[in-house]
Short mmCIF file of C-alpha atoms and ligand atoms in Angstrom, two decimals:
data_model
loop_
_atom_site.label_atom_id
_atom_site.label_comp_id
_atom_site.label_asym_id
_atom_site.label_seq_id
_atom_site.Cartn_x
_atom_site.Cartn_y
_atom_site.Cartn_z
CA UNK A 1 0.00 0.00 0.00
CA UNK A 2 1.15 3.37 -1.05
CA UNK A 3 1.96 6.10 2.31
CA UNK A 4 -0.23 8.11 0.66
CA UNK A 5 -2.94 5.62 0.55
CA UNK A 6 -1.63 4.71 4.29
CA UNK A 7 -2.18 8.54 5.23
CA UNK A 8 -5.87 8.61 3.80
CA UNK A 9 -6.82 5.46 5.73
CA UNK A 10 -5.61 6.80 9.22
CA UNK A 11 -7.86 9.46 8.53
CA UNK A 12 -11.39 7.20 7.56
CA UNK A 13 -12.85 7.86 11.10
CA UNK A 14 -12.66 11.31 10.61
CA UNK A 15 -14.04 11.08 7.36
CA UNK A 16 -16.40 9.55 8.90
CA UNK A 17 -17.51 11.50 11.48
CA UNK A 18 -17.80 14.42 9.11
CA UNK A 19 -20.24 12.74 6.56
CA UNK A 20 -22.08 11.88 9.79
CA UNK A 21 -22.39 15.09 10.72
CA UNK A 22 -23.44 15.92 6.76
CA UNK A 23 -26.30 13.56 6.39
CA UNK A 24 -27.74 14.89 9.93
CA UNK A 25 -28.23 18.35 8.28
CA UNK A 26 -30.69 17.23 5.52
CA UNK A 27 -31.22 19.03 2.42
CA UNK A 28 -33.13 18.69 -0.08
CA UNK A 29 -33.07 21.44 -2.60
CA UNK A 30 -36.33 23.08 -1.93
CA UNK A 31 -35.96 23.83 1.38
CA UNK A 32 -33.47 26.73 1.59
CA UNK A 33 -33.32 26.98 5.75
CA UNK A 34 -32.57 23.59 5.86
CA UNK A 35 -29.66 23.53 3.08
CA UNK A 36 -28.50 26.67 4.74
CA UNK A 37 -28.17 25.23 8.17
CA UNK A 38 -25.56 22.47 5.91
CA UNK A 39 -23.84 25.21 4.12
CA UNK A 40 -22.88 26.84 7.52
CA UNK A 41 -21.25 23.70 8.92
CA UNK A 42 -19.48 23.71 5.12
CA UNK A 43 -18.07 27.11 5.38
CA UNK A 44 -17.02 26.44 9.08
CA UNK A 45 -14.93 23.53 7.60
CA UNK A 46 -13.83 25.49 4.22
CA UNK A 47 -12.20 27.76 6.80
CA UNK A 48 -10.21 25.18 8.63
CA UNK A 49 -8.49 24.05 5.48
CA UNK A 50 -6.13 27.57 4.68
CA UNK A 51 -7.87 28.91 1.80
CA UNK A 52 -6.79 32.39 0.58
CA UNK A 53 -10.48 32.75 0.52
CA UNK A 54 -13.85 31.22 1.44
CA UNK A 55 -16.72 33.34 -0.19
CA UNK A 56 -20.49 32.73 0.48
CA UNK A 57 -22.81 33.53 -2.37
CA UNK A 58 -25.78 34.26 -1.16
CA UNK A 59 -29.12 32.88 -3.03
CA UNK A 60 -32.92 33.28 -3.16
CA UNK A 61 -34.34 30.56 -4.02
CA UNK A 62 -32.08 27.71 -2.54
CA UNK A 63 -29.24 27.49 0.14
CA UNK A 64 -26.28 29.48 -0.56
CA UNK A 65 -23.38 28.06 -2.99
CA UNK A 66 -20.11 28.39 -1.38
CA UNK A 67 -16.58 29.07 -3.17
CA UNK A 68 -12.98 28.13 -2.17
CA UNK A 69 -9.53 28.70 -3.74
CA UNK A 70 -6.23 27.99 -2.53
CA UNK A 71 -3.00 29.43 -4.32
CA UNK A 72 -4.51 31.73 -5.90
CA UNK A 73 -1.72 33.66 -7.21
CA UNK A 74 0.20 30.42 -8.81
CA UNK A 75 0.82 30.47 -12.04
CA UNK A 76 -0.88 28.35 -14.49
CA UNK A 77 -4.64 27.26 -15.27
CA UNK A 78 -6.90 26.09 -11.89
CA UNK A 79 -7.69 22.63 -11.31
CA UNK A 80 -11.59 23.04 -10.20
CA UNK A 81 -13.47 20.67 -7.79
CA UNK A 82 -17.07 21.04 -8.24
CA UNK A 83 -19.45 19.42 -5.91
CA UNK A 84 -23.42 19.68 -4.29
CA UNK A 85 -24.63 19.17 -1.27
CA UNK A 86 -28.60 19.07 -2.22
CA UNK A 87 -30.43 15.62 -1.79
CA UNK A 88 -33.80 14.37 -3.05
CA UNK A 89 -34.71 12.98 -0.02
CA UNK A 90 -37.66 14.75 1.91
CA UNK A 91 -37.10 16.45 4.88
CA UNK A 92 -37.77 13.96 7.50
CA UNK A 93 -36.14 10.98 5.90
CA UNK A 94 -33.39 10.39 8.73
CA UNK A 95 -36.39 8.87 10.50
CA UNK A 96 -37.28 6.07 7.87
CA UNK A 97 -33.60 5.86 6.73
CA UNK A 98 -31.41 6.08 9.97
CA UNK A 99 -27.92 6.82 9.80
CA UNK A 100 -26.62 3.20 9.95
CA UNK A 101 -23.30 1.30 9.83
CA UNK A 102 -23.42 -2.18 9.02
CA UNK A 103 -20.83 -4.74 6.60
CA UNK A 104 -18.43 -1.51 6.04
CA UNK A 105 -21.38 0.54 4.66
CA UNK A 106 -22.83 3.31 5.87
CA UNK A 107 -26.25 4.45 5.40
CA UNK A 108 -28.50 7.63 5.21
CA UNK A 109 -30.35 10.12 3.01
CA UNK A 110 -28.02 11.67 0.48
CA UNK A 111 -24.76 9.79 1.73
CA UNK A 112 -23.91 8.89 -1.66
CA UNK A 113 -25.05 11.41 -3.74
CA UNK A 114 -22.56 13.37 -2.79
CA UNK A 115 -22.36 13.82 0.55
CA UNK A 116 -19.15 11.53 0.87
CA UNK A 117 -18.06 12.93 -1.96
CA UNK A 118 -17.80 16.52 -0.35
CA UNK A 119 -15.85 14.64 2.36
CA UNK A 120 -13.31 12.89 0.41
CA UNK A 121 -12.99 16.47 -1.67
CA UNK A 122 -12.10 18.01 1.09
CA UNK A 123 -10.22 15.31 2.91
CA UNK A 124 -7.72 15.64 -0.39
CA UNK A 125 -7.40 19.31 -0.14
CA UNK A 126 -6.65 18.49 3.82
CA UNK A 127 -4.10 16.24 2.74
CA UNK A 128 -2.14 18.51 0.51
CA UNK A 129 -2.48 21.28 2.60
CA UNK A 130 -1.13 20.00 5.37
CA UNK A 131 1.91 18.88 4.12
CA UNK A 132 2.72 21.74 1.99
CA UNK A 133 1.99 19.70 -1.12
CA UNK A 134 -0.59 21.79 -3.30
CA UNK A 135 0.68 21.71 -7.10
CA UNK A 136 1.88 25.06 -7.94
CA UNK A 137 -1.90 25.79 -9.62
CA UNK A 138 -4.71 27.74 -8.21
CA UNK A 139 -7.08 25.27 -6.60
CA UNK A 140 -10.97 26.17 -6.82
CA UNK A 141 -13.85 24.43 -4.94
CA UNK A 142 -17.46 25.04 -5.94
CA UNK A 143 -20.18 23.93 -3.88
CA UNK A 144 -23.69 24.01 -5.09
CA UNK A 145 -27.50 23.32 -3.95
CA UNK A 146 -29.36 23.14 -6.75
CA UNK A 147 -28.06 20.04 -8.96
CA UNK A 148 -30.64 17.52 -7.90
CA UNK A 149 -32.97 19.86 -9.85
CA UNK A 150 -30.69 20.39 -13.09
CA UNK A 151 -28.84 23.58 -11.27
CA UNK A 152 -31.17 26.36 -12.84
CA UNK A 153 -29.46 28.88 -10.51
CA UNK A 154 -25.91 27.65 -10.62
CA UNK A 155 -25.40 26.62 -14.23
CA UNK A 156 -24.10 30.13 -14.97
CA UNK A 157 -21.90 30.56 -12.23
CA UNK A 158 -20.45 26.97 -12.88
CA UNK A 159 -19.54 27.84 -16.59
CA UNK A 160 -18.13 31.04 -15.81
CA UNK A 161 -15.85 29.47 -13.13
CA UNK A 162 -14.97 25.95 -15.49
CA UNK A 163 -14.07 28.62 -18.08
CA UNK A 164 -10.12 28.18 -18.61
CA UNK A 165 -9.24 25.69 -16.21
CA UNK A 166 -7.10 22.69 -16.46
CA UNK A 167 -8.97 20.22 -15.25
CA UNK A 168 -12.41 19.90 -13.88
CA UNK A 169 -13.12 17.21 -10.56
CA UNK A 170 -16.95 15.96 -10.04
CA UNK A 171 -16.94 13.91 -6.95
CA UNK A 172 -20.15 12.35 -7.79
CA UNK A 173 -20.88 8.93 -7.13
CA UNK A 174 -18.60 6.14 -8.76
CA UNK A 175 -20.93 3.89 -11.09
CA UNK A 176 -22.58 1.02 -9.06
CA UNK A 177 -19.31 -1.48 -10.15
CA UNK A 178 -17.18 1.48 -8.95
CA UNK A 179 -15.73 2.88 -12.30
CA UNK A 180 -15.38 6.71 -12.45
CA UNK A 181 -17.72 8.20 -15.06
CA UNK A 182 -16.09 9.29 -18.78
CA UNK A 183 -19.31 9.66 -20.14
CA UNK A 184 -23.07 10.94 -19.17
CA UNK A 185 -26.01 10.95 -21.26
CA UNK A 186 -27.18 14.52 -21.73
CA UNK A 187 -30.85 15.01 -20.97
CA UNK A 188 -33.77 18.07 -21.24
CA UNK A 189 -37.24 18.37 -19.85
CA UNK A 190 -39.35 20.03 -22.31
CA UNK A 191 -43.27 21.14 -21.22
CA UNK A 192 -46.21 20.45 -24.09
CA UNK A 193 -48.77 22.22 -23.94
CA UNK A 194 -51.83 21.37 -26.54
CA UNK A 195 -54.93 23.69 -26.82
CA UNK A 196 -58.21 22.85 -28.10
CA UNK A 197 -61.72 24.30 -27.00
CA UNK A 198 -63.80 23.38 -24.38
CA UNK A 199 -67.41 22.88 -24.89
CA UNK A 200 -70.20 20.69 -23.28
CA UNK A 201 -69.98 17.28 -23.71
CA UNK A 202 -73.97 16.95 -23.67
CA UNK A 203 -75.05 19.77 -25.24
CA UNK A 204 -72.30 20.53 -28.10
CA UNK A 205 -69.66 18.24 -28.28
CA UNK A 206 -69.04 18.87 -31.63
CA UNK A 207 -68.18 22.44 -31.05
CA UNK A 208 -65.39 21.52 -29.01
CA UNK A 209 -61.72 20.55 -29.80
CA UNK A 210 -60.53 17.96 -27.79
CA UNK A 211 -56.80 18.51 -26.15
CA UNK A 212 -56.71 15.22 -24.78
CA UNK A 213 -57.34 13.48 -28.06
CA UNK A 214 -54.95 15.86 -29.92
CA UNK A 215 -52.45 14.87 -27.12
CA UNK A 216 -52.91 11.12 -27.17
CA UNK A 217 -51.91 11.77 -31.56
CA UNK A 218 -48.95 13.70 -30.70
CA UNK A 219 -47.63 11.32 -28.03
CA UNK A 220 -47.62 8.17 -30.47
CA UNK A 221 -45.37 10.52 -32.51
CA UNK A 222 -43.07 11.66 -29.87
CA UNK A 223 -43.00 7.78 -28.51
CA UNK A 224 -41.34 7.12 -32.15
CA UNK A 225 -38.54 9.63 -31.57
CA UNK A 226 -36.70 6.68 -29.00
CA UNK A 227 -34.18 4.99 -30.30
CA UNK A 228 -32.50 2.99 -27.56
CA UNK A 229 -30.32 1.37 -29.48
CA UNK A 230 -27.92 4.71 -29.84
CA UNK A 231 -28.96 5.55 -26.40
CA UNK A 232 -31.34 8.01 -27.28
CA UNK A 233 -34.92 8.07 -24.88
CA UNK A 234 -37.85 10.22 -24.80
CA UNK A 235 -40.05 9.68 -22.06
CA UNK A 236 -43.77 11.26 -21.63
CA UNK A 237 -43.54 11.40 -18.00
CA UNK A 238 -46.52 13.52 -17.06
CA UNK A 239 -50.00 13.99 -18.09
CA UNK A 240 -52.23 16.34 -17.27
CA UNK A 241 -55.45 17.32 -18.98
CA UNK A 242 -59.28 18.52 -18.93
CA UNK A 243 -61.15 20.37 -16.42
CA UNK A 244 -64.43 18.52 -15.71
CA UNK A 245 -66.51 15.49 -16.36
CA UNK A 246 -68.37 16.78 -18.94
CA UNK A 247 -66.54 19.28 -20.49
CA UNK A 248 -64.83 18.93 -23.90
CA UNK A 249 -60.78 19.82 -22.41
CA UNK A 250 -59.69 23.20 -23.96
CA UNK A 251 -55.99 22.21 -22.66
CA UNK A 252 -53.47 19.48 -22.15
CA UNK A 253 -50.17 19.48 -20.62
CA UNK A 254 -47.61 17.03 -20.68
CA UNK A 255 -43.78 16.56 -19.34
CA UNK A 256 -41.44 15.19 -21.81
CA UNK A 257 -37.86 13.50 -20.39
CA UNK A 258 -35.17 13.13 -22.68
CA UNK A 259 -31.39 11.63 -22.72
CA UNK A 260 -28.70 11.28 -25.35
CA UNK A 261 -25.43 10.14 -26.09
CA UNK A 262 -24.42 12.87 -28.72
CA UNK A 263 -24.14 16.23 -29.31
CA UNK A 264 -25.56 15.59 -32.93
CA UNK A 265 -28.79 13.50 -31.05
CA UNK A 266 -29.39 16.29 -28.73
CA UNK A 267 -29.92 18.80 -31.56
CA UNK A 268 -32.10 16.40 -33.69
CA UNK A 269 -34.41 15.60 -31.01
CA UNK A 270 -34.49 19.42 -30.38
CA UNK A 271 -35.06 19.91 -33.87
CA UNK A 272 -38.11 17.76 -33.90
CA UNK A 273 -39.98 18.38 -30.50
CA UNK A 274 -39.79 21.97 -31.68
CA UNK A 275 -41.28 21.62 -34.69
CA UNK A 276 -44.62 19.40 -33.47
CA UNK A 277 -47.91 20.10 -36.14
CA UNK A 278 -51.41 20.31 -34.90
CA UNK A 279 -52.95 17.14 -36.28
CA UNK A 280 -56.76 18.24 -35.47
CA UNK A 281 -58.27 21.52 -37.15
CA UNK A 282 -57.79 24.30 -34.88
CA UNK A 283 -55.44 22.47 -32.04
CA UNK A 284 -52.65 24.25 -30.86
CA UNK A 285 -49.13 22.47 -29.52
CA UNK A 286 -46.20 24.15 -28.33
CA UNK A 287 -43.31 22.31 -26.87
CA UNK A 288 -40.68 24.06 -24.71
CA UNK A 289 -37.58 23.02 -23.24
CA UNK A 290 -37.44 24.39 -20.02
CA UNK A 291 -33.77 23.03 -19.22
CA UNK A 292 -31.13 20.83 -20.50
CA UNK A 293 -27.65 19.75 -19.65
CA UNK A 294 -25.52 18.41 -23.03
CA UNK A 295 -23.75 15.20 -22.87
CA UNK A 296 -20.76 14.55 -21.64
CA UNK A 297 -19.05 13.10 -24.34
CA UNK A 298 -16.09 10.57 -23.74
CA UNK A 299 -12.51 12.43 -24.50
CA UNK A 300 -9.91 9.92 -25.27
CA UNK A 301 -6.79 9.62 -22.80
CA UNK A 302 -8.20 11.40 -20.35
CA UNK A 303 -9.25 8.20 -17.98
CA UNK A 304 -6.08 6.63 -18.96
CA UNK A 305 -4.18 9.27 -17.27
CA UNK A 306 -6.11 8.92 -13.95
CA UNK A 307 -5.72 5.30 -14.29
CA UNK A 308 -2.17 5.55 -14.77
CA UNK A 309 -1.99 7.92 -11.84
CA UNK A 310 -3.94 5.58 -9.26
CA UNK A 311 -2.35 2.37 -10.23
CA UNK A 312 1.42 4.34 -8.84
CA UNK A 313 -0.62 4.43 -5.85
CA UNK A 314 -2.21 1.40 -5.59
CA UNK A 315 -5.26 2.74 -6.31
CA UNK A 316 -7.18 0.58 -9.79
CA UNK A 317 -9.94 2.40 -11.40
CA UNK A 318 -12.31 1.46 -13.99
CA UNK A 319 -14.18 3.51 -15.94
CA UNK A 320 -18.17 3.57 -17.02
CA UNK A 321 -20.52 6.04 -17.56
CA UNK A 322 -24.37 6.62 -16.50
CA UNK A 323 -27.83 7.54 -18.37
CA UNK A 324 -28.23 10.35 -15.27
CA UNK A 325 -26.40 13.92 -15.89
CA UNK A 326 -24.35 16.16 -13.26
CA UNK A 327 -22.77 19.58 -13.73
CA UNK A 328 -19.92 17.71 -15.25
CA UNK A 329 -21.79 17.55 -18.03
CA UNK A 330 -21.67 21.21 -18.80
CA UNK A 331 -17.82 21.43 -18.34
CA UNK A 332 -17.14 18.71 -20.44
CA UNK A 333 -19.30 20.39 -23.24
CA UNK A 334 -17.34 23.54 -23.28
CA UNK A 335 -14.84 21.03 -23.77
CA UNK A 336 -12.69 21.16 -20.54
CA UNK A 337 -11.23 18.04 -19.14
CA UNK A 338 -13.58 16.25 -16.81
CA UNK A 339 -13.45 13.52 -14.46
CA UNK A 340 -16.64 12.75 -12.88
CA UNK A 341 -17.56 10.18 -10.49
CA UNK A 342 -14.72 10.60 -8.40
CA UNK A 343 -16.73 10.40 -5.56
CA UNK A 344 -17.69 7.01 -3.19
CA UNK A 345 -18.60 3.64 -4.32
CA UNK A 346 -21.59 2.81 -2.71
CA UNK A 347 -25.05 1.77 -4.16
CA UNK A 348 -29.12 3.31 -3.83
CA UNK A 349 -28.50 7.07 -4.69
CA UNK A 350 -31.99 8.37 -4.47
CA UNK A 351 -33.30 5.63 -3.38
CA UNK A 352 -34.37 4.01 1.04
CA UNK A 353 -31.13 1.70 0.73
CA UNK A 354 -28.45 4.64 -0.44
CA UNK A 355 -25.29 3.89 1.05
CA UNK A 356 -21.21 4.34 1.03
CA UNK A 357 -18.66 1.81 1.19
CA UNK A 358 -17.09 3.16 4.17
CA UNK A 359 -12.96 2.24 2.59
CA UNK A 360 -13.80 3.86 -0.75
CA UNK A 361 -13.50 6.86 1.08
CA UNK A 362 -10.02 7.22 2.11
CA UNK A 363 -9.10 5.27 -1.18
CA UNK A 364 -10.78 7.76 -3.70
CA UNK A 365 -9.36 10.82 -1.07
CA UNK A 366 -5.91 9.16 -1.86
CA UNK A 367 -6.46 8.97 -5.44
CA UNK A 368 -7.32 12.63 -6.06
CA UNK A 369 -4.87 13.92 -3.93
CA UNK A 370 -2.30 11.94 -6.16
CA UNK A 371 -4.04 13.13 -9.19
CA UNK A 372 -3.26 16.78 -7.90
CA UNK A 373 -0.08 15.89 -6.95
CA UNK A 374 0.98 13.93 -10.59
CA UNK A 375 -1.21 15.80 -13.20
CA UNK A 376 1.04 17.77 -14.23
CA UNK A 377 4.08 15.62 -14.42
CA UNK A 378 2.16 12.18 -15.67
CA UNK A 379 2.16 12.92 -19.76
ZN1 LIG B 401 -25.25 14.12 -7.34
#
């Protein structure tokens, strides 16, 4: 085993007791007071670890984001971690999930997704820091609290901040076989809306132009857009139409999911669920995308270098990639080097049995703080 590796695993109990501490403070993205009670004990730790600065940015809407950098004034293009501490898990879930360790694993709402993940981000920076060992870069942590809901408020800030850095860290979940991710399907949510004309169903039915019917044509034709065999979905998710028994429905609304492999898919699905025709005489269809996050696309050589990077520390990785998006997927778009999934092995994000393998923690800690460390030497 590799001292550095050695170094990382002396520290798992404190690791540990942090995420503890983490999944206590729940947070699920709609409830600001609640994230912001998480993002305090966050900046109370960013300011343990020596940062030339720790800078809250306050928001509205959802908790604060929170940003970090270390050597600022070294030469050269940032390396940029970029992690969330939002969950999906209702306020109130500690009490049908406990916090729980059992077989190595620990349990609890939002452990994996990316609570740990926070922890073993930081526990790298520790690392370095302590020992005088950051690369002569600037380092730049971003901490967000909207990316459970496709980060409407920090997709900006992430891009502007990605913009010209070296290399881009996502300490999201490693895949369920414990790869890091070198590609994500992109996905969008786009709204339909179809309007008809309401009229009674008993008196004049014919004078009315039914939404729902004009809905049901539509969504056979959207249904044909899939093609799963290139990794391409598009998923009618929600349904919502009419306004009484008897009433001919003047409006339909629908949710449609989508997920691709390719820029080139993206833009043809785009294309088409833009360009939807009224099949009934004086329907009306619209369909919107509200948000979207492009694909992360896999960029040769880039996984081989971690790889080669771990394995000096007796660290293997694997690599995989995931149908679900993060905010790596926006860095890797504007084409910056991204490696996501960097984060705990574990298994159940989103779901009652989420958990962390408690050793991936020190393990993946070790293998970023070598990847800071090596990057810039390891051609
Ligand atoms: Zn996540």
């Amino acid at each position: 085993m590799s001292e550095l590796l050695n170094a990382l695993r002396s520290r798992q109990r404190d690791m540990l007791e942090f995420l503890t501490a983490m999944v206590e403070r729940e947070s699920i993205t709609s409830d600001k007071a609640k994230v912001d009670v998480l993002v305090d004990l966050l900046e109370a730790k960013l300011n343990t670890l020596c940062a030339d600065s720790v800078a809250r940015l306050p928001q509205e809407d959802v908790g604060d984001f929170l940003y970090a950098a270390w050597n600022s004034a070294a030469p050269g293009k940032p390396y940029l971690f970029l992690v969330h501490i939002d969950t999906v898990h209702p306020i109130g879930s500690l009490e049908s999930m406990p916090i729980k360790i059992a077989d190595g694993r620990f349990y609890g709402p939002g452990a994996l997704d990316m609570k740990a993940g926070v922890v073993i981000a930081l526990e790298a920076i520790r690392h370095l820091v302590e020992r005088d060992q950051l690369p002569n870069r600037p380092i730049q942590l971003l901490m967000t609290t909207d990316e459970e809901i496709g980060s409407p408020y920090s997709e900006a800030l992430i891009k502007q901040t990605a913009a010209g850095c070296e290399l881009v860290l996502v300490t999201e979940p490693a895949t369920q076989e414990g790869a890091i991710k070198t590609w994500r399907k992109g996905g969008g949510k786009y709204e339909l809306l179809i309007e008809g004309r309401a009229s009674h169903a008993g008196i004049a039915p014919q004078e009315g132009i039914n939404s729902i019917i004009e809905f049901a044509r539509q969504a056979l034709d959207i249904n044909r857009l899939n093609d799963l065999k290139y990794g391409t979905s598009v998923s009618i998710t929600l349904v919502d139409g009419g306004s009484a028994g008897n009433v001919i429905p003047a409006q339909t609304q629908a949710q449609i999911d989508i997920r691709v492999l390719t820029m080139e898919a993206m833009r043809n699905l785009h294309e088409a669920l833009s360009n939807l025709h009224p099949k009934m005489p004086g329907a009306k269809v619209s369909c919107i995308r509200r948000h979207h996050r492009p694909p992360m696309e896999r960029r040769p050589g880039l996984f081989e270098k971690a790889a080669a990077i771990g394995e000096g520390q007796g660290v293997t990785i694997y690599e995989g990639g995931t149908g679900g998006g993060s905010d790596g997927n926006f860095t890797a778009a504007m084409g910056i080097p991204t490696l996501d999934g960097l984060g705990a092995h574990g298994d159940g994000a989103h779901a009652l049995h989420e958990h962390v393998i408690i050793d991936s923690l020190p393990r993946q800690a070790a293998l970023i703080a070598a990847i800071l460390l090596e990057w810039d030497a390891e051609s």
